Short mmCIF file of C-alpha atoms in Angstrom, two decimals:
data_model
loop_
_atom_site.label_atom_id
_atom_site.label_comp_id
_atom_site.label_asym_id
_atom_site.label_seq_id
_atom_site.Cartn_x
_atom_site.Cartn_y
_atom_site.Cartn_z
CA UNK A 1213 -72.35 -146.26 302.53
CA UNK A 1214 -72.69 -145.97 306.66
CA UNK A 1215 -71.09 -142.71 306.29
CA UNK A 1216 -73.66 -141.50 303.71
CA UNK A 1217 -76.46 -142.33 306.02
CA UNK A 1218 -74.98 -140.71 308.99
CA UNK A 1219 -74.70 -137.27 306.89
CA UNK A 1220 -78.30 -137.68 305.88
CA UNK A 1221 -79.40 -138.13 309.50
CA UNK A 1222 -77.91 -134.78 310.26
CA UNK A 1223 -80.58 -133.15 308.42
CA UNK A 1224 -84.24 -132.35 309.38
CA UNK A 1225 -86.85 -134.13 308.41
CA UNK A 1226 -87.92 -131.90 305.43
CA UNK A 1227 -84.29 -131.70 304.06
CA UNK A 1228 -84.06 -135.47 304.15
CA UNK A 1229 -87.26 -136.07 302.25
CA UNK A 1230 -86.32 -133.55 299.42
CA UNK A 1231 -82.90 -135.07 299.42
CA UNK A 1232 -84.23 -138.58 298.78
CA UNK A 1233 -86.92 -137.39 296.35
CA UNK A 1234 -84.35 -135.52 294.24
CA UNK A 1235 -81.95 -138.60 294.43
CA UNK A 1236 -84.63 -141.28 293.30
CA UNK A 1237 -86.00 -138.90 290.42
CA UNK A 1238 -82.53 -138.53 289.02
CA UNK A 1239 -81.81 -141.93 289.16
CA UNK A 1240 -85.11 -143.00 287.44
CA UNK A 1241 -84.38 -140.33 284.66
CA UNK A 1242 -80.89 -141.71 284.22
CA UNK A 1243 -82.14 -145.19 284.02
CA UNK A 1244 -84.70 -144.15 281.21
CA UNK A 1245 -82.08 -142.41 279.29
CA UNK A 1246 -79.64 -145.33 279.55
CA UNK A 1247 -82.30 -147.70 278.48
CA UNK A 1248 -83.57 -145.63 275.53
CA UNK A 1249 -80.10 -144.20 274.34
CA UNK A 1250 -77.16 -145.36 276.26
CA UNK A 1251 -77.12 -148.90 275.00
CA UNK A 1252 -77.80 -147.91 271.44
CA UNK A 1253 -74.94 -145.33 271.56
CA UNK A 1254 -72.63 -147.68 273.02
CA UNK A 1255 -73.19 -150.11 270.26
CA UNK A 1256 -72.62 -147.84 267.27
CA UNK A 1257 -69.49 -146.34 265.97
CA UNK A 1258 -69.83 -143.47 268.37
CA UNK A 1259 -67.49 -143.39 271.29
CA UNK A 1260 -68.63 -146.29 273.47
CA UNK A 1261 -69.25 -144.75 276.77
CA UNK A 1262 -70.43 -141.19 275.45
CA UNK A 1263 -73.68 -141.32 277.29
CA UNK A 1264 -72.22 -142.48 280.50
CA UNK A 1265 -69.39 -140.06 280.61
CA UNK A 1266 -71.74 -137.00 279.81
CA UNK A 1267 -73.94 -138.21 282.46
CA UNK A 1268 -71.39 -138.42 285.30
CA UNK A 1269 -69.36 -135.29 284.25
CA UNK A 1270 -72.51 -133.27 284.66
CA UNK A 1271 -74.02 -134.84 287.54
CA UNK A 1272 -71.30 -136.55 289.66
CA UNK A 1273 -72.15 -134.59 292.81
CA UNK A 1274 -75.62 -136.38 292.60
CA UNK A 1275 -74.10 -138.96 295.34
CA UNK A 1276 -73.51 -136.03 297.64
CA UNK A 1277 -77.15 -134.69 297.83
CA UNK A 1278 -76.98 -134.94 301.62
CA UNK A 1279 -73.63 -133.29 301.98
CA UNK A 1280 -74.74 -130.30 299.91
CA UNK A 1281 -77.59 -129.46 302.47
CA UNK A 1282 -75.37 -128.51 305.37
CA UNK A 1283 -72.44 -126.12 305.84
CA UNK A 1284 -69.02 -127.29 306.05
CA UNK A 1285 -67.56 -127.75 309.66
CA UNK A 1286 -71.07 -128.75 311.34
CA UNK A 1287 -70.56 -132.15 309.92
CA UNK A 1288 -67.73 -132.89 312.31
CA UNK A 1289 -69.29 -131.59 315.70
CA UNK A 1290 -72.84 -133.37 314.84
CA UNK A 1291 -71.20 -136.38 313.91
CA UNK A 1292 -68.98 -136.48 316.91
CA UNK A 1293 -71.96 -136.91 319.23
CA UNK A 1294 -72.51 -140.22 317.79
CA UNK A 1295 -68.87 -141.35 316.92
CA UNK A 1296 -66.04 -139.50 318.04
CA UNK A 1297 -63.63 -141.09 315.73
CA UNK A 1298 -65.52 -140.25 312.65
CA UNK A 1299 -63.86 -137.62 310.41
CA UNK A 1300 -65.28 -135.86 307.62
CA UNK A 1301 -63.69 -137.59 304.33
CA UNK A 1302 -62.20 -135.73 301.43
CA UNK A 1303 -64.34 -134.95 298.39
CA UNK A 1304 -64.18 -138.24 296.19
CA UNK A 1305 -62.24 -138.03 292.93
CA UNK A 1306 -63.77 -139.69 290.07
CA UNK A 1307 -61.85 -141.08 287.25
CA UNK A 1308 -63.63 -141.53 283.87
CA UNK A 1309 -62.22 -144.57 282.01
CA UNK A 1310 -64.50 -146.85 280.23
CA UNK A 1311 -65.05 -150.06 281.88
CA UNK A 1312 -64.08 -153.19 280.14
CA UNK A 1313 -67.15 -154.71 278.71
CA UNK A 1314 -68.31 -158.35 279.09
CA UNK A 1315 -68.02 -161.02 276.45
CA UNK A 1316 -71.90 -160.67 276.14
CA UNK A 1317 -71.70 -157.16 275.46
CA UNK A 1318 -68.72 -157.32 273.08
CA UNK A 1319 -70.81 -159.87 270.94
CA UNK A 1320 -73.86 -157.75 270.92
CA UNK A 1321 -72.14 -154.71 270.10
CA UNK A 1322 -70.35 -156.64 267.14
CA UNK A 1323 -73.71 -157.92 266.18
CA UNK A 1324 -75.27 -154.71 265.97
CA UNK A 1325 -72.54 -153.18 263.80
CA UNK A 1326 -72.82 -155.86 261.49
CA UNK A 1327 -76.53 -155.45 261.40
CA UNK A 1328 -75.90 -151.73 260.56
CA UNK A 1329 -73.34 -152.20 257.94
CA UNK A 1330 -75.25 -155.16 256.22
CA UNK A 1331 -78.74 -153.98 256.12
CA UNK A 1332 -78.33 -151.09 253.72
CA UNK A 1333 -76.73 -153.81 251.39
CA UNK A 1334 -79.56 -156.20 251.89
CA UNK A 1335 -82.08 -153.26 251.11
CA UNK A 1336 -80.30 -152.09 247.92
CA UNK A 1337 -79.41 -155.87 246.69
CA UNK A 1338 -82.91 -157.13 247.47
CA UNK A 1339 -84.61 -154.38 245.84
CA UNK A 1340 -82.37 -154.68 242.51
CA UNK A 1341 -82.70 -158.47 242.47
CA UNK A 1342 -86.41 -158.34 242.88
CA UNK A 1343 -87.05 -155.58 240.39
CA UNK A 1344 -84.37 -156.42 237.90
CA UNK A 1345 -84.62 -160.37 237.99
CA UNK A 1346 -87.30 -162.06 240.24
CA UNK A 1347 -90.37 -159.76 239.52
CA UNK A 1348 -90.96 -161.56 235.97
CA UNK A 1349 -91.12 -164.86 237.43
CA UNK A 1350 -94.76 -164.32 239.34
CA UNK A 1351 -96.10 -162.31 236.56
CA UNK A 1352 -95.42 -165.06 233.78
CA UNK A 1353 -96.29 -167.90 235.99
CA UNK A 1354 -99.83 -166.58 236.17
CA UNK A 1355 -100.00 -167.19 232.31
CA UNK A 1356 -100.99 -170.50 230.80
CA UNK A 1357 -101.39 -172.09 227.36
CA UNK A 1358 -104.99 -171.81 226.32
CA UNK A 1359 -106.90 -175.41 225.91
CA UNK A 1360 -108.37 -176.00 222.68
CA UNK A 1361 -111.84 -177.28 222.44
CA UNK A 1362 -112.26 -180.71 220.60
CA UNK A 1363 -113.20 -180.26 217.04
CA UNK A 1364 -116.58 -182.21 215.58
CA UNK A 1365 -115.68 -185.51 214.22
CA UNK A 1366 -112.64 -186.06 216.67
CA UNK A 1367 -109.69 -184.61 218.14
CA UNK A 1368 -107.40 -182.14 216.62
CA UNK A 1369 -103.66 -183.14 216.59
CA UNK A 1370 -101.20 -181.36 218.93
CA UNK A 1371 -101.81 -177.67 218.48
CA UNK A 1372 -98.99 -175.33 217.84
CA UNK A 1373 -97.90 -173.33 220.55
CA UNK A 1374 -97.25 -169.70 219.13
CA UNK A 1375 -96.04 -166.79 221.25
CA UNK A 1376 -96.83 -163.36 219.62
CA UNK A 1377 -95.55 -159.89 220.52
CA UNK A 1378 -94.83 -156.71 218.75
CA UNK A 1379 -93.23 -153.24 218.68
CA UNK A 1380 -89.96 -154.07 220.58
CA UNK A 1381 -88.44 -150.57 219.45
CA UNK A 1382 -84.76 -151.25 220.11
CA UNK A 1383 -83.45 -147.80 220.51
CA UNK A 1384 -80.65 -146.43 217.97
CA UNK A 1385 -77.59 -144.35 218.38
CA UNK A 1386 -79.49 -141.04 217.15
CA UNK A 1387 -82.49 -140.68 219.55
CA UNK A 1388 -81.68 -143.14 222.41
CA UNK A 1389 -80.05 -142.03 225.64
CA UNK A 1390 -77.72 -144.63 226.78
CA UNK A 1391 -79.60 -145.13 230.48
CA UNK A 1392 -83.15 -145.53 228.62
CA UNK A 1393 -81.54 -147.77 226.14
CA UNK A 1394 -79.94 -150.03 228.67
CA UNK A 1395 -83.00 -150.16 231.07
CA UNK A 1396 -85.51 -151.06 228.33
CA UNK A 1397 -83.42 -153.50 226.58
CA UNK A 1398 -82.48 -155.24 229.98
CA UNK A 1399 -86.41 -155.28 230.59
CA UNK A 1400 -87.41 -156.75 227.43
CA UNK A 1401 -84.38 -159.31 227.46
CA UNK A 1402 -85.33 -160.55 231.12
CA UNK A 1403 -88.99 -160.62 230.28
CA UNK A 1404 -88.57 -162.58 227.12
CA UNK A 1405 -85.85 -165.12 228.22
CA UNK A 1406 -88.22 -165.85 231.51
CA UNK A 1407 -91.14 -166.33 229.17
CA UNK A 1408 -89.20 -168.85 226.91
CA UNK A 1409 -88.08 -170.73 230.00
CA UNK A 1410 -91.30 -171.00 231.65
CA UNK A 1411 -93.81 -171.29 228.63
CA UNK A 1412 -91.44 -172.83 226.11
CA UNK A 1413 -93.34 -172.00 222.80
CA UNK A 1414 -92.59 -173.62 219.52
CA UNK A 1415 -92.90 -170.58 217.50
CA UNK A 1416 -92.63 -166.81 218.31
CA UNK A 1417 -93.83 -164.02 216.17
CA UNK A 1418 -92.71 -160.32 216.31
CA UNK A 1419 -95.05 -158.15 214.57
CA UNK A 1420 -92.66 -155.59 213.22
CA UNK A 1421 -90.97 -152.39 214.55
CA UNK A 1422 -88.03 -154.29 215.65
CA UNK A 1423 -85.89 -151.42 215.80
CA UNK A 1424 -86.70 -147.74 216.37
CA UNK A 1425 -84.37 -146.33 214.03
CA UNK A 1426 -84.01 -148.76 211.36
CA UNK A 1427 -85.28 -146.26 208.80
CA UNK A 1428 -82.47 -144.06 209.01
CA UNK A 1429 -79.75 -145.77 210.61
CA UNK A 1430 -76.36 -146.04 209.07
CA UNK A 1431 -74.84 -149.41 208.28
CA UNK A 1432 -72.46 -149.61 211.34
CA UNK A 1433 -75.43 -148.57 213.43
CA UNK A 1434 -77.70 -151.06 211.67
CA UNK A 1435 -75.09 -153.85 212.46
CA UNK A 1436 -75.10 -152.71 216.34
CA UNK A 1437 -78.73 -152.94 216.54
CA UNK A 1438 -78.90 -156.25 214.87
CA UNK A 1439 -76.17 -157.68 217.35
CA UNK A 1440 -78.19 -156.30 220.47
CA UNK A 1441 -81.28 -157.82 219.15
CA UNK A 1442 -79.81 -161.31 218.65
CA UNK A 1443 -78.53 -161.07 222.16
CA UNK A 1444 -81.86 -160.25 223.55
CA UNK A 1445 -84.20 -162.35 221.91
CA UNK A 1446 -81.62 -165.31 221.75
CA UNK A 1447 -83.53 -168.79 221.79
CA UNK A 1448 -82.87 -172.65 221.58
CA UNK A 1449 -83.23 -174.67 218.41
CA UNK A 1450 -86.56 -175.95 219.75
CA UNK A 1451 -88.05 -172.38 219.32
CA UNK A 1452 -88.48 -170.81 215.86
CA UNK A 1453 -88.42 -166.89 215.80
CA UNK A 1454 -90.21 -165.39 212.87
CA UNK A 1455 -89.86 -161.57 212.36
CA UNK A 1456 -92.13 -159.41 210.43
CA UNK A 1457 -91.33 -155.98 208.87
CA UNK A 1458 -92.65 -152.43 210.17
CA UNK A 1459 -92.61 -148.87 209.54
CA UNK A 1460 -89.67 -148.19 211.84
CA UNK A 1461 -87.52 -150.89 210.36
CA UNK A 1462 -87.52 -149.63 206.70
CA UNK A 1463 -89.41 -146.46 206.86
CA UNK A 1464 -92.90 -145.45 206.07
CA UNK A 1465 -94.23 -145.79 202.35
CA UNK A 1466 -92.16 -142.51 201.47
CA UNK A 1467 -89.14 -143.49 203.13
CA UNK A 1468 -88.86 -147.16 201.98
CA UNK A 1469 -86.54 -148.42 199.36
CA UNK A 1470 -84.90 -151.63 198.19
CA UNK A 1471 -81.74 -151.16 200.16
CA UNK A 1472 -83.33 -150.95 203.42
CA UNK A 1473 -85.98 -154.00 202.89
CA UNK A 1474 -83.29 -156.18 201.39
CA UNK A 1475 -80.96 -155.28 204.33
CA UNK A 1476 -83.82 -156.38 206.57
CA UNK A 1477 -84.67 -159.60 204.71
CA UNK A 1478 -81.02 -160.64 204.73
CA UNK A 1479 -80.78 -160.12 208.44
CA UNK A 1480 -83.58 -162.35 209.04
CA UNK A 1481 -82.95 -164.90 206.33
CA UNK A 1482 -86.39 -164.60 204.70
CA UNK A 1483 -88.71 -162.77 202.55
CA UNK A 1484 -91.05 -160.33 204.16
CA UNK A 1485 -94.00 -161.83 202.68
CA UNK A 1486 -94.54 -165.26 202.73
CA UNK A 1487 -96.31 -168.44 204.43
CA UNK A 1488 -94.94 -170.29 207.23
CA UNK A 1489 -96.47 -173.87 207.84
CA UNK A 1490 -96.22 -175.69 211.02
CA UNK A 1491 -98.22 -178.76 212.13
CA UNK A 1492 -100.72 -178.07 209.35
CA UNK A 1493 -101.16 -174.68 210.33
CA UNK A 1494 -100.63 -171.75 207.68
CA UNK A 1495 -99.33 -168.48 209.08
CA UNK A 1496 -99.33 -165.76 206.21
CA UNK A 1497 -96.80 -163.08 206.86
CA UNK A 1498 -97.70 -159.76 205.27
CA UNK A 1499 -95.27 -156.78 204.48
CA UNK A 1500 -98.27 -154.14 205.24
CA UNK A 1501 -95.95 -151.39 204.75
CA UNK A 1502 -95.84 -151.88 201.07
CA UNK A 1503 -99.74 -152.00 200.73
CA UNK A 1504 -100.37 -148.42 199.73
CA UNK A 1505 -101.59 -149.52 196.28
CA UNK A 1506 -99.93 -146.44 194.42
CA UNK A 1507 -98.04 -148.58 191.92
CA UNK A 1508 -94.47 -148.12 193.51
CA UNK A 1509 -92.01 -150.95 192.57
CA UNK A 1510 -91.86 -152.61 196.06
CA UNK A 1511 -95.79 -152.05 196.17
CA UNK A 1512 -96.04 -153.95 192.99
CA UNK A 1513 -93.70 -156.76 193.92
CA UNK A 1514 -95.30 -157.28 197.40
CA UNK A 1515 -99.03 -157.48 195.63
CA UNK A 1516 -97.74 -159.82 193.00
CA UNK A 1517 -96.35 -162.18 195.95
CA UNK A 1518 -99.59 -162.16 197.68
CA UNK A 1519 -101.40 -162.82 194.67
CA UNK A 1520 -99.28 -165.80 194.09
CA UNK A 1521 -99.62 -167.00 197.67
CA UNK A 1522 -103.52 -166.58 197.56
CA UNK A 1523 -103.71 -168.96 194.25
CA UNK A 1524 -101.47 -171.36 196.02
CA UNK A 1525 -104.01 -171.34 199.14
CA UNK A 1526 -107.08 -171.52 196.73
CA UNK A 1527 -105.38 -174.63 194.80
CA UNK A 1528 -104.62 -176.55 197.99
CA UNK A 1529 -108.28 -176.11 199.16
CA UNK A 1530 -109.62 -177.11 195.72
CA UNK A 1531 -107.33 -180.22 195.74
CA UNK A 1532 -108.45 -181.22 199.20
CA UNK A 1533 -112.27 -181.15 198.04
CA UNK A 1534 -111.62 -182.84 194.58
CA UNK A 1535 -112.03 -186.62 194.11
CA UNK A 1536 -109.23 -186.83 191.90
CA UNK A 1537 -107.01 -184.74 194.36
CA UNK A 1538 -106.02 -182.07 191.42
CA UNK A 1539 -107.65 -178.73 190.78
CA UNK A 1540 -108.07 -177.39 187.32
CA UNK A 1541 -105.54 -174.27 186.38
CA UNK A 1542 -103.35 -175.31 189.46
CA UNK A 1543 -100.33 -176.45 187.52
CA UNK A 1544 -97.08 -175.30 189.31
CA UNK A 1545 -98.77 -174.06 192.41
CA UNK A 1546 -97.34 -174.73 195.97
CA UNK A 1547 -99.24 -177.37 198.03
CA UNK A 1548 -100.05 -175.98 201.25
CA UNK A 1549 -102.22 -177.58 204.11
CA UNK A 1550 -105.85 -176.92 202.98
CA UNK A 1551 -106.98 -174.56 205.75
CA UNK A 1552 -107.43 -170.92 206.04
CA UNK A 1553 -104.65 -168.83 207.20
CA UNK A 1554 -103.78 -167.00 210.34
CA UNK A 1555 -102.53 -163.54 208.94
CA UNK A 1556 -100.01 -161.50 210.78
CA UNK A 1557 -98.72 -157.98 209.75
CA UNK A 1558 -97.63 -154.70 211.19
CA UNK A 1559 -100.29 -152.41 210.38
CA UNK A 1560 -103.93 -153.04 211.44
CA UNK A 1561 -106.81 -153.51 208.74
CA UNK A 1562 -108.76 -150.16 208.41
CA UNK A 1563 -110.95 -149.01 211.08
CA UNK A 1564 -111.89 -145.57 212.22
CA UNK A 1565 -110.63 -145.59 215.71
CA UNK A 1566 -110.16 -147.42 219.00
CA UNK A 1567 -113.66 -146.05 220.22
CA UNK A 1568 -114.81 -149.69 220.67
CA UNK A 1569 -111.43 -151.26 222.09
CA UNK A 1570 -111.60 -152.26 225.96
CA UNK A 1571 -109.45 -153.87 228.47
CA UNK A 1572 -106.23 -153.24 230.56
CA UNK A 1573 -104.17 -152.85 227.57
CA UNK A 1574 -106.59 -150.70 225.57
CA UNK A 1575 -105.48 -147.15 224.71
CA UNK A 1576 -106.20 -144.32 227.14
CA UNK A 1577 -109.65 -143.04 227.17
CA UNK A 1578 -108.72 -139.58 225.86
CA UNK A 1579 -107.06 -141.37 222.81
CA UNK A 1580 -109.85 -143.86 221.88
CA UNK A 1581 -111.79 -141.34 219.86
CA UNK A 1582 -109.00 -140.12 218.00
CA UNK A 1583 -109.61 -140.94 214.35
CA UNK A 1584 -107.12 -143.12 212.47
CA UNK A 1585 -105.60 -141.78 209.26
CA UNK A 1586 -105.17 -144.33 206.57
CA UNK A 1587 -101.98 -145.55 205.13
CA UNK A 1588 -100.32 -144.31 208.31
CA UNK A 1589 -102.24 -145.63 211.47
CA UNK A 1590 -103.93 -148.08 209.45
CA UNK A 1591 -104.13 -149.81 206.14
CA UNK A 1592 -106.66 -148.17 203.61
CA UNK A 1593 -109.86 -149.64 202.93
CA UNK A 1594 -109.00 -150.73 199.64
CA UNK A 1595 -105.97 -152.63 200.84
CA UNK A 1596 -107.93 -154.15 203.69
CA UNK A 1597 -110.71 -155.25 201.48
CA UNK A 1598 -108.22 -157.02 199.26
CA UNK A 1599 -106.54 -158.98 201.91
CA UNK A 1600 -109.83 -160.29 203.25
CA UNK A 1601 -111.21 -161.28 199.74
CA UNK A 1602 -107.66 -162.92 198.77
CA UNK A 1603 -107.12 -164.89 201.86
CA UNK A 1604 -110.40 -165.00 203.93
CA UNK A 1605 -108.33 -165.46 206.96
CA UNK A 1606 -109.78 -166.90 210.11
CA UNK A 1607 -107.71 -164.73 212.34
CA UNK A 1608 -105.81 -161.56 211.96
CA UNK A 1609 -102.96 -160.43 214.44
CA UNK A 1610 -101.57 -156.81 214.05
CA UNK A 1611 -99.32 -154.40 215.77
CA UNK A 1612 -98.26 -150.96 215.45
CA UNK A 1613 -100.78 -148.90 217.67
CA UNK A 1614 -98.98 -149.89 220.99
CA UNK A 1615 -102.40 -150.79 222.31
CA UNK A 1616 -104.72 -153.67 222.51
CA UNK A 1617 -107.94 -154.24 220.66
CA UNK A 1618 -110.49 -156.86 219.25
CA UNK A 1619 -112.31 -155.85 215.96
CA UNK A 1620 -114.49 -158.01 214.01
CA UNK A 1621 -114.42 -157.16 210.23
CA UNK A 1622 -117.63 -157.84 207.99
CA UNK A 1623 -118.90 -159.65 211.01
CA UNK A 1624 -116.60 -162.79 210.54
CA UNK A 1625 -113.09 -161.89 210.47
CA UNK A 1626 -111.65 -161.25 213.92
CA UNK A 1627 -108.55 -159.26 214.25
CA UNK A 1628 -106.53 -158.66 217.43
CA UNK A 1629 -104.08 -155.74 217.75
CA UNK A 1630 -101.04 -156.86 220.04
CA UNK A 1631 -99.88 -154.29 222.51
CA UNK A 1632 -96.08 -153.20 222.75
CA UNK A 1633 -93.71 -155.25 224.39
CA UNK A 1634 -91.50 -152.23 225.43
CA UNK A 1635 -92.08 -150.58 228.59
CA UNK A 1636 -90.95 -147.43 226.94
CA UNK A 1637 -94.37 -147.17 225.13
CA UNK A 1638 -96.57 -148.25 227.81
CA UNK A 1639 -96.76 -148.97 231.42
CA UNK A 1640 -98.17 -152.61 231.34
CA UNK A 1641 -96.53 -154.44 228.25
CA UNK A 1642 -98.32 -157.81 227.15
CA UNK A 1643 -98.10 -160.60 224.59
CA UNK A 1644 -100.37 -163.17 223.25
CA UNK A 1645 -100.12 -167.14 223.63
CA UNK A 1646 -101.90 -168.70 221.07
CA UNK A 1647 -102.70 -172.49 220.70
CA UNK A 1648 -103.35 -173.34 217.15
CA UNK A 1649 -104.51 -176.42 215.55
CA UNK A 1650 -105.64 -176.59 211.45
CA UNK A 1651 -109.34 -176.23 212.31
CA UNK A 1652 -109.28 -174.21 215.74
CA UNK A 1653 -107.47 -171.73 217.83
CA UNK A 1654 -107.70 -170.22 221.55
CA UNK A 1655 -105.81 -167.06 222.66
CA UNK A 1656 -104.81 -165.78 226.07
CA UNK A 1657 -103.04 -162.67 227.05
CA UNK A 1658 -99.99 -162.53 229.20
CA UNK A 1659 -99.20 -159.42 231.07
CA UNK A 1660 -95.85 -158.23 232.49
CA UNK A 1661 -95.01 -156.27 235.46
CA UNK A 1662 -96.29 -152.60 235.45
CA UNK A 1663 -93.38 -150.14 235.58
CA UNK A 1664 -95.48 -148.21 238.27
CA UNK A 1665 -94.96 -151.25 240.52
CA UNK A 1666 -90.91 -151.34 240.01
CA UNK A 1667 -90.86 -147.65 240.62
CA UNK A 1668 -92.72 -148.18 243.85
CA UNK A 1669 -90.36 -150.71 245.06
CA UNK A 1670 -87.40 -148.58 244.26
CA UNK A 1671 -89.10 -145.49 246.30
CA UNK A 1672 -89.88 -148.01 249.17
CA UNK A 1673 -86.31 -149.16 249.47
CA UNK A 1674 -85.03 -145.45 249.21
CA UNK A 1675 -87.50 -144.53 252.15
CA UNK A 1676 -85.94 -147.36 254.19
CA UNK A 1677 -82.03 -146.40 253.51
CA UNK A 1678 -83.14 -142.90 254.47
CA UNK A 1679 -84.54 -144.16 257.86
CA UNK A 1680 -81.47 -146.10 258.50
CA UNK A 1681 -79.06 -143.03 257.71
CA UNK A 1682 -81.11 -140.75 259.88
CA UNK A 1683 -81.41 -143.10 262.73
CA UNK A 1684 -78.12 -142.06 264.48
CA UNK A 1685 -79.31 -138.39 264.36
CA UNK A 1686 -82.54 -139.24 265.86
CA UNK A 1687 -80.91 -141.22 268.56
CA UNK A 1688 -78.59 -138.41 269.27
CA UNK A 1689 -81.64 -136.06 269.29
CA UNK A 1690 -83.26 -138.25 272.12
CA UNK A 1691 -79.97 -138.27 274.22
CA UNK A 1692 -79.87 -134.45 274.21
CA UNK A 1693 -83.61 -134.25 275.01
CA UNK A 1694 -82.83 -136.77 278.36
CA UNK A 1695 -79.80 -134.46 279.21
CA UNK A 1696 -81.80 -131.42 278.97
CA UNK A 1697 -84.48 -132.93 281.18
CA UNK A 1698 -81.76 -133.83 283.80
CA UNK A 1699 -80.35 -130.35 283.65
CA UNK A 1700 -83.74 -128.60 284.23
CA UNK A 1701 -84.51 -131.07 287.28
CA UNK A 1702 -80.90 -130.32 288.69
CA UNK A 1703 -81.25 -126.48 288.50
CA UNK A 1704 -84.62 -126.80 290.58
#
């Protein structure tokens, strides 16, 4: 150090000032580069002392700035005037070996490496866990069973808690891509199982179109579809699952036959047209696919069964109002709770369009004005009037349109169209929660997570991963810029 200052003293004032300024500037730039990039590069998978070695290989003569400003030989004569014993030293030889890091540096380097390795796993795993499992909980936790208002003359008994969904459309072997099938079935399974666990309904109704290809699937494919359905919609013995028939299960009217209908009824161990009674509440299940009124064999059978059920209900109402407890002409009729039924079916009753439908789950505005076709989109006027006259239901629940809607028929019969439960059919699936007693009912709607939200989370996670992979490149670019600054300054 003493020799270094002696050399600098041999220069005149301007050269000394220039040397000091250059030396200080180089040290400041080097310090800034080391702070910004040197430590980062020493903690990644690159060569630990890459920045330090590059810096000293290019600028090792920065410690001899003063020596570079005077010719060789003058140093000895000028230095001899102050110290005759001083001799010019040989140029130093610098060996470039990585210094042994301290324990703190080792620990920090290991921790950074672990962070770089674990962070992408956390981003991918966290987004998958949230989008495929956790996201259903906050959505369904916002739902609650609606409370019944007290009936006149006393309180109703404990109401039936019914969960109603529609149009699950399990993809088949013909038109369903394997990834689409896997994705949609997982979404419906997680949503249904989460709803069962959090809400614990007593009875669940699915309003038809259980399968997407039931109308043309072979026996082998049908059995596979049924197996997947039972896996997805598994439930405990405390919950009753009731399934209605839809046009995709047995075909439209011109595709329907006895084989397909009986195959469906055998799987679910019940007739497609019947009354289910629970806690004094009558739920009327209608095979609306067979209500074309053209005299086909299945249509005649279904209409005959509906007329019998209508008679049973009328006799039960008359018996409850009769002082003797018996009604004339009702011998052999089934005794049912004397309350108007809640009617459930796949096809909606006749309406012109969805023009009057509103809400988050209504059809898109450009589709609401489209006119419905009778016997295809909705039931015919004649079939709709027959059902209303036979049963006088206090509520109708239907599906098929994949969108929500509320309609009042004849100014006294309310109908609710239940949206599809499948994300393939809409961005925001939903289902109905119904609290039903023999004399009243209350409904609420429960929305599932939107598909656009899930896509947004995955896109955000992908952007984070891209930044993580590009970070080393960005750091290297900053290092090159620092070295370029040093090179320009040295050339000056």
